[in-house]
mmCIF file of C-alpha atoms and ligand atoms in Angstrom:
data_model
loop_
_atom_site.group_PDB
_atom_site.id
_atom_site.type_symbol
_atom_site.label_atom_id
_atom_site.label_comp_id
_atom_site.label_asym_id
_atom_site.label_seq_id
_atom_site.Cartn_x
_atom_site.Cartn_y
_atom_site.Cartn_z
ATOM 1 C CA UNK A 28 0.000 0.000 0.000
ATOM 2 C CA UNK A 29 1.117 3.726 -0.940
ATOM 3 C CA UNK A 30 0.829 6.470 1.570
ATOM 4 C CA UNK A 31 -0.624 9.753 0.900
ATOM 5 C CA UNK A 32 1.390 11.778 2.548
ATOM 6 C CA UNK A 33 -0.076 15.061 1.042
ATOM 7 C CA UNK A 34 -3.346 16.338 -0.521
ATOM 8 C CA UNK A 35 -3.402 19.437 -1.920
ATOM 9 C CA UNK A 36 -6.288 21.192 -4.075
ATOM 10 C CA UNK A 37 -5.011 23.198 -6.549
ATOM 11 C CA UNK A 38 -8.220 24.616 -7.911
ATOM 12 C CA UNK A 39 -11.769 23.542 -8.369
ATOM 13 C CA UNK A 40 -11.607 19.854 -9.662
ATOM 14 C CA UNK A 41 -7.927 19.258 -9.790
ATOM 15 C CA UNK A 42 -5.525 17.875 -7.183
ATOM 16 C CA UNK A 43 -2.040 17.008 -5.812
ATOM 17 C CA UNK A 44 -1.034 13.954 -3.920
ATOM 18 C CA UNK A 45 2.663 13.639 -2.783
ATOM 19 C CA UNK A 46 2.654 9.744 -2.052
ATOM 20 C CA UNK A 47 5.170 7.736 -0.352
ATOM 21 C CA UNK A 48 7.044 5.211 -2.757
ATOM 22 C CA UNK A 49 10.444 5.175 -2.415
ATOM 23 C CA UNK A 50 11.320 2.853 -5.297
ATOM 24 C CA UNK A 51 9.609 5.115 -7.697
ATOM 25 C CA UNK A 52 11.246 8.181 -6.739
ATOM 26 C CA UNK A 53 14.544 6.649 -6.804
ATOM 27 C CA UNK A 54 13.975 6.209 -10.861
ATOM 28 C CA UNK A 55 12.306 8.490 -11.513
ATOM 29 C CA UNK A 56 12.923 11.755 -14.735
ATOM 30 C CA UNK A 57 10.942 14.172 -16.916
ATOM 31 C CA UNK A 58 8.150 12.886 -19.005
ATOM 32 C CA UNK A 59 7.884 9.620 -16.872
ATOM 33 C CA UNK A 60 4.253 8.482 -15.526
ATOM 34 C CA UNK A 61 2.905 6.068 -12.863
ATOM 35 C CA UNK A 62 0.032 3.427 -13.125
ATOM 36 C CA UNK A 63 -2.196 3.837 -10.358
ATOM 37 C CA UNK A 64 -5.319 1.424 -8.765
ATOM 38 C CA UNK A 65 -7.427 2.804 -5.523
ATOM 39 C CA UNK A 66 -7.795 -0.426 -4.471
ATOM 40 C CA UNK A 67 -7.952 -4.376 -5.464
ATOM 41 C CA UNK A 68 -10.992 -3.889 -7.565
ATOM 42 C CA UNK A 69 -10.282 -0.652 -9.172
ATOM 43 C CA UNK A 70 -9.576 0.332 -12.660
ATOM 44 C CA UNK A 71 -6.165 1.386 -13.886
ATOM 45 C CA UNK A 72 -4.838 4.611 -14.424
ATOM 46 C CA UNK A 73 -2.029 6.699 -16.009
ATOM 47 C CA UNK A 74 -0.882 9.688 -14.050
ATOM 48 C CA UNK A 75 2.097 11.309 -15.132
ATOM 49 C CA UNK A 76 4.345 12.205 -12.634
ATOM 50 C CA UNK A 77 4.914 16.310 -11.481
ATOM 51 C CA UNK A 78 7.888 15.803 -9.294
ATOM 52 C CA UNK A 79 9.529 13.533 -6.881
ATOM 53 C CA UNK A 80 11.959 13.804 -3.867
ATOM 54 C CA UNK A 81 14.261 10.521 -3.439
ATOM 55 C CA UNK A 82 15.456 11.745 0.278
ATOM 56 C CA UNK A 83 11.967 11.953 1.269
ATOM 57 C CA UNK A 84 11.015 8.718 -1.163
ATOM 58 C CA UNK A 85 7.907 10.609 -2.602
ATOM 59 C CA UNK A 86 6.177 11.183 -5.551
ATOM 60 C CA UNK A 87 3.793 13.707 -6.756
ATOM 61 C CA UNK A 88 1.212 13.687 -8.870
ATOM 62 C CA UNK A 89 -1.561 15.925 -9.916
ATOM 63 C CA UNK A 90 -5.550 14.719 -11.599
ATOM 64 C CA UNK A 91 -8.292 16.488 -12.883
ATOM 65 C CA UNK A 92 -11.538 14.972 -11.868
ATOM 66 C CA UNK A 93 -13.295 13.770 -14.720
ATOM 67 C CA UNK A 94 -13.853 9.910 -14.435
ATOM 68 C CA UNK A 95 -15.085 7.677 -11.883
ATOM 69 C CA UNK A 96 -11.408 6.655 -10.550
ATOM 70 C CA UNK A 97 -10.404 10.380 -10.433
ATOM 71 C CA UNK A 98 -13.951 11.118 -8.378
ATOM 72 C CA UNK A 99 -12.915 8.259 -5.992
ATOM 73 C CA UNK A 100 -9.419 9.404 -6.130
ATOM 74 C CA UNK A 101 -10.395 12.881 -4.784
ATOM 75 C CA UNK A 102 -12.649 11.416 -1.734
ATOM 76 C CA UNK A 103 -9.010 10.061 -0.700
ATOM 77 C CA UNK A 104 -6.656 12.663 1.782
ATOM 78 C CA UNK A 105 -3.407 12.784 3.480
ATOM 79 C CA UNK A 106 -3.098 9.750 5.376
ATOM 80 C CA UNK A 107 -4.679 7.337 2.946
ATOM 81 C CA UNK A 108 -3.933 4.601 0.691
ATOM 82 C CA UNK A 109 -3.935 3.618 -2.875
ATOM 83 C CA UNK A 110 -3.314 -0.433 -3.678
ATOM 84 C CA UNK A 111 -0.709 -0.064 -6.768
ATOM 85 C CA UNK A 112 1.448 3.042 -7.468
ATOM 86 C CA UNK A 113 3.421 0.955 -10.295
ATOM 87 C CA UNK A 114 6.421 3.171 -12.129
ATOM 88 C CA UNK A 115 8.433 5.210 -13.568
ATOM 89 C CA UNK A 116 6.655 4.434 -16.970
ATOM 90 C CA UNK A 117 7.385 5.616 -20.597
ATOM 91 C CA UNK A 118 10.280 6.670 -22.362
ATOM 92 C CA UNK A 119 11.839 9.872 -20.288
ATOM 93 C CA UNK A 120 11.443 13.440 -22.399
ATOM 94 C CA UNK A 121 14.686 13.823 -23.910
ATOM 95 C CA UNK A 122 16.348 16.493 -22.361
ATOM 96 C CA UNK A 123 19.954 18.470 -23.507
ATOM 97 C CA UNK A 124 21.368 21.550 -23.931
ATOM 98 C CA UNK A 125 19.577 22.619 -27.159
ATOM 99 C CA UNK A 126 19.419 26.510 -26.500
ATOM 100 C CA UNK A 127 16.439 28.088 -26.499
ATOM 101 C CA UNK A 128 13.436 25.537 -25.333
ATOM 102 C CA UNK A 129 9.622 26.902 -25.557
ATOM 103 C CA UNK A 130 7.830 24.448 -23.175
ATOM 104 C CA UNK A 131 3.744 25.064 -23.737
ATOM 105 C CA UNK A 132 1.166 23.923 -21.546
ATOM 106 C CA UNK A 133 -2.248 23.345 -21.752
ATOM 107 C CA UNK A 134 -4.644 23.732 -18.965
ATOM 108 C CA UNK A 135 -3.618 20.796 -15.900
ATOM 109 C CA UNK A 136 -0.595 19.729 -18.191
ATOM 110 C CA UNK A 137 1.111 22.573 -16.520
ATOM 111 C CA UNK A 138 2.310 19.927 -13.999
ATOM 112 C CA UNK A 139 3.406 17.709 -16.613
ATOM 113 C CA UNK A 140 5.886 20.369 -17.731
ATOM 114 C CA UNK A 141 6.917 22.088 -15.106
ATOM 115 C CA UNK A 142 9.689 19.234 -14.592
ATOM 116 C CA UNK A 143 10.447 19.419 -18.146
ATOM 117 C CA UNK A 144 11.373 22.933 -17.409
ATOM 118 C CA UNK A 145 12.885 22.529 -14.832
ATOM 119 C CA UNK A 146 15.281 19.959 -16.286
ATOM 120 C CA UNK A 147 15.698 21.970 -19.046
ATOM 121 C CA UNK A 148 16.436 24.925 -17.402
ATOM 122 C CA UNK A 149 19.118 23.076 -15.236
ATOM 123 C CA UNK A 150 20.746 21.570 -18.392
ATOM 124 C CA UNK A 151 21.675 25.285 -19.311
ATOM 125 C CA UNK A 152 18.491 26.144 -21.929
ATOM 126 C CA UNK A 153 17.111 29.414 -21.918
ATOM 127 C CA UNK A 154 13.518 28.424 -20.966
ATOM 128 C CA UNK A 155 10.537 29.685 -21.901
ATOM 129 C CA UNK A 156 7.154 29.054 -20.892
ATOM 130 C CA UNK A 157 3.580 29.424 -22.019
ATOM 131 C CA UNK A 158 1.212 28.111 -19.710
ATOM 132 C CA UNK A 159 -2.995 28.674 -20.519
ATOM 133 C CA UNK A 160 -6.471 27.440 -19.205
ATOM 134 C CA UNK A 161 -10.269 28.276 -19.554
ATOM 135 C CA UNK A 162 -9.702 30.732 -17.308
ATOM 136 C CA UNK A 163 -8.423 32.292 -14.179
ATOM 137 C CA UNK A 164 -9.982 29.742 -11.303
ATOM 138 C CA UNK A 165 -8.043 26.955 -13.381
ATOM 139 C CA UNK A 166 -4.722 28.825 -13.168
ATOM 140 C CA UNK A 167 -1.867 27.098 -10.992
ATOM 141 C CA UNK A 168 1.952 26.495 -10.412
ATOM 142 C CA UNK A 169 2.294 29.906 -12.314
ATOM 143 C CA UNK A 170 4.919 30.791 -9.892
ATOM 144 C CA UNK A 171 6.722 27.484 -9.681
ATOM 145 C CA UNK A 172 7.101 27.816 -13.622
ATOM 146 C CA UNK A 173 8.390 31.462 -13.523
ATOM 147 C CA UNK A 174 11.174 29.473 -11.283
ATOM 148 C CA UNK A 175 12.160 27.139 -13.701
ATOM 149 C CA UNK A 176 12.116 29.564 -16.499
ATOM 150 C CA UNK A 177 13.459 32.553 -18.075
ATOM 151 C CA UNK A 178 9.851 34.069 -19.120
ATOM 152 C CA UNK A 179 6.560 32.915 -18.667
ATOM 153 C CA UNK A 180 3.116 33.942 -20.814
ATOM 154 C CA UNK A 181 -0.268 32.957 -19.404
ATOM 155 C CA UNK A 182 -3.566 33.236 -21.473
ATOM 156 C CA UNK A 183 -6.807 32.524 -20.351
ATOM 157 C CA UNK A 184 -9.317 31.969 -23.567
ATOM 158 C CA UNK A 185 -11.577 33.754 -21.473
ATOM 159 C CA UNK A 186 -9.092 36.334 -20.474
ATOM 160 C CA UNK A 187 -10.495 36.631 -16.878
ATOM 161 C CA UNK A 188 -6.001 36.791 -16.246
ATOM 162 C CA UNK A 189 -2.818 37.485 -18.034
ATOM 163 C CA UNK A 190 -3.685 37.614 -21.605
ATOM 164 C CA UNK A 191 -6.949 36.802 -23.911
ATOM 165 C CA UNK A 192 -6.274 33.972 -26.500
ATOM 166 C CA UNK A 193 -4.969 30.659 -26.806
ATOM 167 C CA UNK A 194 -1.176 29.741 -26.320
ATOM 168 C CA UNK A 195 -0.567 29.373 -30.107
ATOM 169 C CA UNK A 196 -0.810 33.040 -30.562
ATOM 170 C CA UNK A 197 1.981 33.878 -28.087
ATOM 171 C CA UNK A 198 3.955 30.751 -29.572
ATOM 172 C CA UNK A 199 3.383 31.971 -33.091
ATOM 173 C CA UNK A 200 4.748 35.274 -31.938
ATOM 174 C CA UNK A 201 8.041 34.030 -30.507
ATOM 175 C CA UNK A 202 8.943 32.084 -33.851
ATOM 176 C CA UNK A 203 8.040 35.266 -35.752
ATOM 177 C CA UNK A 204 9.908 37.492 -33.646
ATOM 178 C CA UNK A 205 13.261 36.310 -34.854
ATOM 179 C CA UNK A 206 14.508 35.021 -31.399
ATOM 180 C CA UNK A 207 16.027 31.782 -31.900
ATOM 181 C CA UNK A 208 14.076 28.738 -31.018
ATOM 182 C CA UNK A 209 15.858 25.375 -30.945
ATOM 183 C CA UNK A 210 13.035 23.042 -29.356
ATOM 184 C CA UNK A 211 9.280 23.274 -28.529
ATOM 185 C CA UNK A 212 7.970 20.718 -26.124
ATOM 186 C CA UNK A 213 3.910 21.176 -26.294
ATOM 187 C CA UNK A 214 2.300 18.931 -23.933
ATOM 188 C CA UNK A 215 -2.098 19.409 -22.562
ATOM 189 C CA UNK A 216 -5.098 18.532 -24.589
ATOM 190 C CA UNK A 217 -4.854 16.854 -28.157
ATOM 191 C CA UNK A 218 -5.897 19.598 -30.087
ATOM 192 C CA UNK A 219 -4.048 21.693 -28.538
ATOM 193 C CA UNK A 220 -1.064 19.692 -29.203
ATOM 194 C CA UNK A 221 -2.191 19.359 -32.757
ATOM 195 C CA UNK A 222 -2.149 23.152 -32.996
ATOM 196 C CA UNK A 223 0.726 24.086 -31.397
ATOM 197 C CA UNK A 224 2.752 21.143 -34.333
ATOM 198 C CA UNK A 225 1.013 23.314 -37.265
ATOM 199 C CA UNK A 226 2.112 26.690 -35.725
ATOM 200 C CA UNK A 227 5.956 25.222 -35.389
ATOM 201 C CA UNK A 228 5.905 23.235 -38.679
ATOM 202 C CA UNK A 229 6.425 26.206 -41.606
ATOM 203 C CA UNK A 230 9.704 27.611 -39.179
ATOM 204 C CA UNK A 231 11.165 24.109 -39.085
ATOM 205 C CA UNK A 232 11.297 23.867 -35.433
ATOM 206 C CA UNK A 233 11.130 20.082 -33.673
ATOM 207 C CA UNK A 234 8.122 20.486 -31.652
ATOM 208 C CA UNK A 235 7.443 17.055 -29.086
ATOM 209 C CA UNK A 236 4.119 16.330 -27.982
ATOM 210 C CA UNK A 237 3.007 13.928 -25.188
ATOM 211 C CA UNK A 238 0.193 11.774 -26.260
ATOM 212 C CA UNK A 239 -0.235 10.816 -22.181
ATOM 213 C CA UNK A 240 -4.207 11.817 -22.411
ATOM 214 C CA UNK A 241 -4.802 8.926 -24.614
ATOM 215 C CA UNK A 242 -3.383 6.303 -22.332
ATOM 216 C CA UNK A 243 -5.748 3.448 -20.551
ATOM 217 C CA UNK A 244 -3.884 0.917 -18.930
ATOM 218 C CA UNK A 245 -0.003 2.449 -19.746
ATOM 219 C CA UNK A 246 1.457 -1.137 -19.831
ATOM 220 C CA UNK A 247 1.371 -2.163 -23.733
ATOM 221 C CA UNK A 248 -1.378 -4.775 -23.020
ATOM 222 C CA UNK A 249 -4.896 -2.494 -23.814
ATOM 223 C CA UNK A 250 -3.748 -1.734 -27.186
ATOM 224 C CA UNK A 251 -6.097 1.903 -27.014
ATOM 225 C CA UNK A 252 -2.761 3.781 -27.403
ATOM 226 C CA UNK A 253 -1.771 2.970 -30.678
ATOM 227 C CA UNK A 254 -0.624 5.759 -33.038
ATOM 228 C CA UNK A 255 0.783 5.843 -36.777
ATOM 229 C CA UNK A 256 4.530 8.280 -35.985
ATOM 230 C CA UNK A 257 5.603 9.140 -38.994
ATOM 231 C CA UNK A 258 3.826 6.238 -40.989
ATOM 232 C CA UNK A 259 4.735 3.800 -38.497
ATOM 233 C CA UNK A 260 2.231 2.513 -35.846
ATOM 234 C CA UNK A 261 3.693 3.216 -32.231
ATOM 235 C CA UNK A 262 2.502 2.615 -28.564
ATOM 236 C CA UNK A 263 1.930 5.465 -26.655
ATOM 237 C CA UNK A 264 2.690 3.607 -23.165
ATOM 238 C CA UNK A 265 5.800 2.151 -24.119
ATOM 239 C CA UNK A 266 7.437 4.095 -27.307
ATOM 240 C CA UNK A 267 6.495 7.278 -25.563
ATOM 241 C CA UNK A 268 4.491 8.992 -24.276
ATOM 242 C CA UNK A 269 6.770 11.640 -26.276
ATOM 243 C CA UNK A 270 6.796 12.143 -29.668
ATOM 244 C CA UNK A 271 7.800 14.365 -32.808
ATOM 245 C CA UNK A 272 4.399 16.543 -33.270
ATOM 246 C CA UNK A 273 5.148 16.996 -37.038
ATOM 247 C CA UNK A 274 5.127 13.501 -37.703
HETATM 248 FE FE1 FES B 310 -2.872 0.384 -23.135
HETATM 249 FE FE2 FES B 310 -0.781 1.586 -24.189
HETATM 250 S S1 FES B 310 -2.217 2.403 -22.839
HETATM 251 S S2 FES B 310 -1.489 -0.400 -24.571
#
């Protein structure tokens, strides 16, 4: 059994746990994720991972609600269990010195990338960071990513914060501006992801997505996570979740 050592709510619907497994945190990098099950009867699911702490042997991760496992997942607090907290999973997000890394996130994916930046950052790329949701109640780790990064643009679609629009408008701004850009690394909803590859495609710049939202089980044996890369059919679980958005 896993301990919850921490619950957190970050805003209306979506939530941290920092959960004691040792093993896990000992392995773990950017782009990883765990397979989680409440208990001996529940269904399986893919969480990616948001950050880990191998002195302390924990690992945190952060769901929306929006199934019945994430609803029973969020009736759970800090000093509860979960049955299975298997991991790290996937293929880690490749990270190097490439120079100047856009990392874009899309609504909760924030916590997805906010390792991603940090790793970047830490690698010696100039980082920066486009983070955007509905709007302003759905807004979090903003400051965390300013941390990690050497500039930081937030839209809200509503713009209740920051700036009105979608993140493809500031991203399609950077790449015109001249500035640059080695690497984007585009990671929240699918169509998001899709539109954030055809903004980057006419400059020529490698632009990885993570296909983690269409994950079930995350252990190659469901077969829902098949994709055509490029022409050539890939699992999500195991030859990713990372890929090149172009192809
Ligand atoms: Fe089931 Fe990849 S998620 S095979």
């Amino acid at each position: 059994m896993y301990k919850i050592l921490l619950r957190e709510d970050l805003v209306p619907g979506i939530h941290l746990f920092k959960v004691g497994a040792p093993a896990v945190a000992r392995k773990a990098k950017p782009g990883q994720f765990v397979v989680i099950r409440i208990d001996e009867r529940g269904e399986r699911i893919p969480l990616t991972i948001a950050d880990w702490d191998e002195e302390e042997g924990s690992v945190t991760v952060v769901f929306m609600e929006v199934g019945t496992t994430t609803r029973r997942l969020a009736l759970l607090g800090t000093g509860d269990y979960i049955a299975d907290f298997v991991g790290p999973l996937g293929l880690p997000t490749d990270i190097e010195k490439f120079g100047t890394v856009v990392c874009v996130a899309g609504g909760f994916a924030v916590a997805t990338i906010a390792p991603i930046a940090r790793a970047m950052k830490r690698e010696g790329n100039k980082v920066i960071s486009i983070m955007g949701a509905r709007n302003k109640d759905l807004i979090f780790w903003e400051e965390r990513l300013r941390s990690f990064s050497d500039q930081v643009i937030v839209t809200t679609d509503d713009g209740s914060y920051a700036r009105q629009g979608l993140v493809t408008e500031p991203l399609k701004e950077l790449l015109e501006s001249g500035e640059k850009i080695d690497r984007v690394i585009a990671i929240g909803p699918s169509i998001m992801m899709k539109f954030c590859s055809l903004t980057t495609q006419p400059f020529g710049i490698k632009t990885i997505v993570s296909l983690n939202p269409i994950m079930v089980d995350g252990t190659g044996m469901c077969g829902c996570c098949r994709v055509s890369v490029g022409g050539v059919t890939k699992f999500v679980c195991v030859n990713g979740p990372d890929f090149d958005g172009h192809k």
